mmCIF file of C-alpha atoms in Angstrom:
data_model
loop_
_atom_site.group_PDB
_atom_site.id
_atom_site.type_symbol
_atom_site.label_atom_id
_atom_site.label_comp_id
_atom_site.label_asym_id
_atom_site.label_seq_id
_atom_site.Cartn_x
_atom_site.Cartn_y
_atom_site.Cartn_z
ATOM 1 C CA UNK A 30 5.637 40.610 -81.162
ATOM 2 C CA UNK A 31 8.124 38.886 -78.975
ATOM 3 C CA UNK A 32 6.956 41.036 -76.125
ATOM 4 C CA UNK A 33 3.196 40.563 -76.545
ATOM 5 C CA UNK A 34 4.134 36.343 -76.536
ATOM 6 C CA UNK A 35 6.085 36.745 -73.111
ATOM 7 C CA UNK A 36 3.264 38.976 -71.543
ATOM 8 C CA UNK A 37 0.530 36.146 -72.768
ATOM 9 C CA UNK A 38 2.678 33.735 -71.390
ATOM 10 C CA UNK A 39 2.653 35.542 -67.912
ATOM 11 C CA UNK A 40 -0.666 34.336 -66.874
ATOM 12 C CA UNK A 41 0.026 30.653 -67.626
ATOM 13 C CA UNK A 42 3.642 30.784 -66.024
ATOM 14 C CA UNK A 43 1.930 32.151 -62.663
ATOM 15 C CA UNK A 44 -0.507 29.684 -62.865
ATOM 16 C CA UNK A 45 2.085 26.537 -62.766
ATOM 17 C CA UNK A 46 4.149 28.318 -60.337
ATOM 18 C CA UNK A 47 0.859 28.263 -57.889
ATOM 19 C CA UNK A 48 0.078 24.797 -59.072
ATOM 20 C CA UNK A 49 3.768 23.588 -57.884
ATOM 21 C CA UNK A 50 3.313 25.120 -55.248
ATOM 22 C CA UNK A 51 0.299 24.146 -53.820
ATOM 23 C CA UNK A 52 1.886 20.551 -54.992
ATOM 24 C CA UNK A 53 5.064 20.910 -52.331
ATOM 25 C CA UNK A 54 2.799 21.997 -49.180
ATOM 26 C CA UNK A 55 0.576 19.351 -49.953
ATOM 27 C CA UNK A 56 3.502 16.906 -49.480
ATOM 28 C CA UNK A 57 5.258 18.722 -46.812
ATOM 29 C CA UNK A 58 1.660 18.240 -44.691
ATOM 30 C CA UNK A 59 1.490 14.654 -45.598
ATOM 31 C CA UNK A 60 4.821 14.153 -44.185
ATOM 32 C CA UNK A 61 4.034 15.804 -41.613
ATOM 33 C CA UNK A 62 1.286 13.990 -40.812
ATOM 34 C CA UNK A 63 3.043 10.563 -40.993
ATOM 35 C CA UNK A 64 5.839 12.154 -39.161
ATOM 36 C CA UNK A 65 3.676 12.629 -36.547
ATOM 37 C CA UNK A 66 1.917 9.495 -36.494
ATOM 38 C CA UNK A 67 5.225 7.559 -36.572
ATOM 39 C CA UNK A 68 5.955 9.668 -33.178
ATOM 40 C CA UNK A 69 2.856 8.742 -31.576
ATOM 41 C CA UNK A 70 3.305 4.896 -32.546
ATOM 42 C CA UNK A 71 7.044 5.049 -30.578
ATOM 43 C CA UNK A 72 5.223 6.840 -27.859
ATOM 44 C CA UNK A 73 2.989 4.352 -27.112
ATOM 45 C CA UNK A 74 5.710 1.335 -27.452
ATOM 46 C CA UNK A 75 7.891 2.433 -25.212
ATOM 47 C CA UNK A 76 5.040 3.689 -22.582
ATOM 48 C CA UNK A 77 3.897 -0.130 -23.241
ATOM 49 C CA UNK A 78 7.483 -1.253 -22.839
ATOM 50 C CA UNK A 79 7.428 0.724 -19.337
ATOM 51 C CA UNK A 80 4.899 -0.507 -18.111
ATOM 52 C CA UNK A 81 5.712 -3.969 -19.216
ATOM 53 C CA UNK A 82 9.040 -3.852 -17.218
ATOM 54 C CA UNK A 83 7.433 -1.949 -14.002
ATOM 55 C CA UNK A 84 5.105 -4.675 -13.419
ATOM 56 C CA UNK A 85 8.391 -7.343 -13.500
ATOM 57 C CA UNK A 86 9.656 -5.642 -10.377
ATOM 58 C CA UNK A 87 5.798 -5.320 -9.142
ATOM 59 C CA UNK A 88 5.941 -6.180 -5.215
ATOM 60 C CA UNK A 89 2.680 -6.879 -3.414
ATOM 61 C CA UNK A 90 3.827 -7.517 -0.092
ATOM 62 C CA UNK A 91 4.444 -4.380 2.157
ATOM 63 C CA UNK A 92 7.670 -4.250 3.544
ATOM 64 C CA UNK A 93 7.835 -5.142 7.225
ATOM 65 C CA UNK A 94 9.169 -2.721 10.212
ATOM 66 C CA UNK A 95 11.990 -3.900 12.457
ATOM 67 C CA UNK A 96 9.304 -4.354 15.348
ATOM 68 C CA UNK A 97 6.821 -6.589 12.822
ATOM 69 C CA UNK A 98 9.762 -9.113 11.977
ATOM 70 C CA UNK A 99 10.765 -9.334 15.970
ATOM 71 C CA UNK A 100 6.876 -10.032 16.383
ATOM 72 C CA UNK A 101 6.860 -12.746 13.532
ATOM 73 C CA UNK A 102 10.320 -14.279 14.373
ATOM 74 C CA UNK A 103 9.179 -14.452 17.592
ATOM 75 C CA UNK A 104 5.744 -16.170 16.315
ATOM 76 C CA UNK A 105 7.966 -18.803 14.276
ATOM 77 C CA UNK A 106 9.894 -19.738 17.459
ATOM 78 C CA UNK A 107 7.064 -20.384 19.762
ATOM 79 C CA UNK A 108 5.634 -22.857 17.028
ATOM 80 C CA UNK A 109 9.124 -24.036 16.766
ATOM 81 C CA UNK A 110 8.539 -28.153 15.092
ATOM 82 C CA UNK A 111 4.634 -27.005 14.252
ATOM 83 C CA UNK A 112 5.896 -24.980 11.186
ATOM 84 C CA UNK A 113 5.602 -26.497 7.795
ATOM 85 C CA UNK A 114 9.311 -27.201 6.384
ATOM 86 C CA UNK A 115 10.792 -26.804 2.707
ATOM 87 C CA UNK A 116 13.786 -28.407 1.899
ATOM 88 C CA UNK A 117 15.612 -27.161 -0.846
ATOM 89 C CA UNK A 118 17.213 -30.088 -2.984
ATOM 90 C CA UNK A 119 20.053 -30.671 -5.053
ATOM 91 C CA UNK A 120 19.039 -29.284 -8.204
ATOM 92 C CA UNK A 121 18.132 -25.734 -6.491
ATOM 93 C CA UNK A 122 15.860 -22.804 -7.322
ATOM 94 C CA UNK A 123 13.531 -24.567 -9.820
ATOM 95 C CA UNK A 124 10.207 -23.530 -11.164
ATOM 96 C CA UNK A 125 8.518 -26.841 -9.165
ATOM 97 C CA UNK A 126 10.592 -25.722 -5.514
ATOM 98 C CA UNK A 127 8.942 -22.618 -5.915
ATOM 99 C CA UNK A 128 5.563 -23.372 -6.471
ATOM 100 C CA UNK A 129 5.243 -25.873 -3.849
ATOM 101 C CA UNK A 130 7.251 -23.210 -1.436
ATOM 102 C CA UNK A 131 4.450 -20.403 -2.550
ATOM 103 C CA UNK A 132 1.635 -22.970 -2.010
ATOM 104 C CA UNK A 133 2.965 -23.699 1.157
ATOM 105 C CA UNK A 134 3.290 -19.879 1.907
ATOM 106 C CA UNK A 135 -0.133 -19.228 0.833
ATOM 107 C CA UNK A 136 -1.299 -21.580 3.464
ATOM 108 C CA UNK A 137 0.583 -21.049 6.742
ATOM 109 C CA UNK A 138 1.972 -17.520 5.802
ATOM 110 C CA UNK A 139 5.142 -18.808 7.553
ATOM 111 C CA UNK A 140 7.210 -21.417 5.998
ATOM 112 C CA UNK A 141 10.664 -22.983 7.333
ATOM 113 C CA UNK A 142 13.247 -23.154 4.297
ATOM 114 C CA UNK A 143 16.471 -25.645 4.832
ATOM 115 C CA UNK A 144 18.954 -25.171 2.610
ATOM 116 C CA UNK A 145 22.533 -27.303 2.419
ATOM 117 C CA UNK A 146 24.865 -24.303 1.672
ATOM 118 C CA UNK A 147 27.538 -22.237 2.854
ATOM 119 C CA UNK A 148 26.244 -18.946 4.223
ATOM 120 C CA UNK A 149 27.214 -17.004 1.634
ATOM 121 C CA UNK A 150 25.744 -18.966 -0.502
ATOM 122 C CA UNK A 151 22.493 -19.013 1.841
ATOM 123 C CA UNK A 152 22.016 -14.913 1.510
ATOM 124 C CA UNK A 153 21.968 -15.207 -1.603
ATOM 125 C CA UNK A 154 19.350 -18.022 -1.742
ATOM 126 C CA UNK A 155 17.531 -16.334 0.308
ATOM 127 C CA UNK A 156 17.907 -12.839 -1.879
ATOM 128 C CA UNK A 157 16.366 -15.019 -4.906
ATOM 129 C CA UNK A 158 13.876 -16.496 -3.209
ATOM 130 C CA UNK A 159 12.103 -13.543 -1.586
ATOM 131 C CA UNK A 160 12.573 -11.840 -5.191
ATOM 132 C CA UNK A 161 10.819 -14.463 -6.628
ATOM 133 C CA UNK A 162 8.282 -15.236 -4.543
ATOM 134 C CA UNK A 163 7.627 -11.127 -3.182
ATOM 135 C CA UNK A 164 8.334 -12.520 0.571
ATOM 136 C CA UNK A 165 10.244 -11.797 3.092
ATOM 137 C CA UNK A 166 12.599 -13.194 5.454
ATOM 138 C CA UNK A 167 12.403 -12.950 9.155
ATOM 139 C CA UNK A 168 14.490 -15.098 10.420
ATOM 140 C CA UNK A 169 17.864 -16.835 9.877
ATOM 141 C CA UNK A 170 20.163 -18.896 11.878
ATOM 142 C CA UNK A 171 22.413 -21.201 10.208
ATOM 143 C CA UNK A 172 21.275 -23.161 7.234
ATOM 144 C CA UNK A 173 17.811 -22.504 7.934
ATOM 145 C CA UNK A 174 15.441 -19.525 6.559
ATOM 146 C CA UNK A 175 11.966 -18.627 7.856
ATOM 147 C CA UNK A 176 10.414 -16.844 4.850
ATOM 148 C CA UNK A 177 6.741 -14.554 5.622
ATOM 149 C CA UNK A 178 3.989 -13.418 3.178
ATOM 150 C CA UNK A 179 1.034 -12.024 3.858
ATOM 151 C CA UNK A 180 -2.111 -14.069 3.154
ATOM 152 C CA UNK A 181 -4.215 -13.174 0.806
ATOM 153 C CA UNK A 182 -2.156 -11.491 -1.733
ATOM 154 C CA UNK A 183 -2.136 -11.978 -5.580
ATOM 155 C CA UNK A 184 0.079 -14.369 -6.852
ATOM 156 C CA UNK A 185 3.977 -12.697 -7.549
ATOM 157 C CA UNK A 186 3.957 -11.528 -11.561
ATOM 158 C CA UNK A 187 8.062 -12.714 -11.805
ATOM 159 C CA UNK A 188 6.272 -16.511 -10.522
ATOM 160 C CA UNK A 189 3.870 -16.220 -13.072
ATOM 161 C CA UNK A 190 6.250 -15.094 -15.610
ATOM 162 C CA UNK A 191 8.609 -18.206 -15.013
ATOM 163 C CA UNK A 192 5.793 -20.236 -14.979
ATOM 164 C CA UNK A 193 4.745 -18.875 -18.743
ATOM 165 C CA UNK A 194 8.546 -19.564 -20.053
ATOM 166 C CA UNK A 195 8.723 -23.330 -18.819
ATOM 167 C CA UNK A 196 5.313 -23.948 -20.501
ATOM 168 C CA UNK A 197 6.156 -22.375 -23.519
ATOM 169 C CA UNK A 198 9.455 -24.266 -23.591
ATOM 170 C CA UNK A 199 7.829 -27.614 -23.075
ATOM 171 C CA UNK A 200 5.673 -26.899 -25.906
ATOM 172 C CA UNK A 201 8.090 -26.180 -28.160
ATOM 173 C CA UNK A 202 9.855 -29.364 -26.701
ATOM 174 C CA UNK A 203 6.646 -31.428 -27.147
ATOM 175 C CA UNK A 204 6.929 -29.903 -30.695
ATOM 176 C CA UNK A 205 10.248 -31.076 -32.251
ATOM 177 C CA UNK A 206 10.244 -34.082 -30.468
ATOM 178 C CA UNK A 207 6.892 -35.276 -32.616
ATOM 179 C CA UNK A 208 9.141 -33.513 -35.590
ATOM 180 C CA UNK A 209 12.032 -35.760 -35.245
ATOM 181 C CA UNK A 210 9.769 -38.785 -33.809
ATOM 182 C CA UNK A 211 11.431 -38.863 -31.048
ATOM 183 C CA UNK A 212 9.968 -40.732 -28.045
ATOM 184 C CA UNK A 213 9.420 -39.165 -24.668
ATOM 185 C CA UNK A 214 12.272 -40.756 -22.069
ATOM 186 C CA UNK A 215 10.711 -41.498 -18.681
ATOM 187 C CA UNK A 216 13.242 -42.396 -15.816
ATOM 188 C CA UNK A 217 13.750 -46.214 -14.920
ATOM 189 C CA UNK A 218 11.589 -46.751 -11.984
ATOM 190 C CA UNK A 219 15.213 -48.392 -10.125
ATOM 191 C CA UNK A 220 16.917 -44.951 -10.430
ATOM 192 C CA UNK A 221 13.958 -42.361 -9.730
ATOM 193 C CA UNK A 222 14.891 -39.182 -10.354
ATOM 194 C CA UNK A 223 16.141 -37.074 -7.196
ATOM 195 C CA UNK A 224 13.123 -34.960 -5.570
ATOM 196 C CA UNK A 225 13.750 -31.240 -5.971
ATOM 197 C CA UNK A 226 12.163 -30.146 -3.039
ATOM 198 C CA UNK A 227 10.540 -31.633 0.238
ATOM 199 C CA UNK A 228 7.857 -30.215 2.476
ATOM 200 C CA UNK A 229 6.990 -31.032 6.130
ATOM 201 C CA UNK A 230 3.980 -31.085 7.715
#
């Protein structure tokens, strides 16, 4: 009797071992499959993240050839007092210095930069600058820089970026200020602020 119970039982037993496992690919395929999706997701942030950082360092203008600064440093002598002049003022590399340098670069392609420094201190001003502003330098003699871009090219992306940070911070300035009720400081019309930059025509 005992032996005719187990062999009725087989059938049943066979089926829920089937059933089970059917049960465990069916899991092991959605895993799997969200495995897989997960992968895809990081694959596409960090391509985005790539691409993100390579147009940072994006440079429009084409470097120059030994021969193409001697032609243009040659150029910025022969107009000599004719060449529109930056002067960089006391509180340095700020977001207004460089948009009125680029403005002025956009026009005249070259620009005289004075700077009050050491010389040290002027290479690396200078570094910064044609970083910034995707320029480049072609001429040098003591505290003065004569900076070149090419006309006609689209506006540098590390500008632009700078640009987008001290909007965004005035915002949120403009924002806790009306939070706390505080009221917007102008300067005292006897003390006016410092300019940060000068340009001559």
């Amino acid at each position: 009797m005992l032996s005719r119970v187990r062999a009725s039982q087989m059938p049943a037993l066979v089926l829920g071992t089937l059933q089970r496992t059917r049960t465990c690919v069916h899991v092991g395929e959605k895993r799997a499959q969200l495995n897989a999706a997960s992968h895809s997701r990081s694959l596409v942030v960090a391509a985005a993240s790539k691409t993100k950082h390579s147009n940072v360092d994006k440079k429009y203008q084409p470097e120059l050839s030994a021969s193409e600064k001697k032609g243009l440093r040659t150029k910025s002598q022969q107009l000599a007092k004719q060449l529109v002049t930056v002067n960089l003022g006391a509180k340095g590399l700020t977001l207004p210095f460089y948009t009125g340098l680029f403005a002025a670069l956009q026009s005249n392609q070259l620009v005289k930069v004075r700077m009050g420094c050491t010389r040290e201190e002027k290479r690396q001003l200078t570094e910064e600058i044609c970083d910034m502003l995707d320029c480049a330098c072609v001429h040098s003699i003591g505290t003065t820089i004569v900076l070149y871009r090419s006309k006609g090219l689209p506006k540098p992306v590390k500008l632009q970026n700078m640009e987008r940070v001290e909007s965004n911070a005035h915002v949120e300035e403009d924002e806790e200020g009306h939070a706390h009720g505080k009221e917007e400081h102008t300067p005292s019309p006897s003390h006016p602020a410092p300019p940060e930059f000068t340009v001559l025509s």
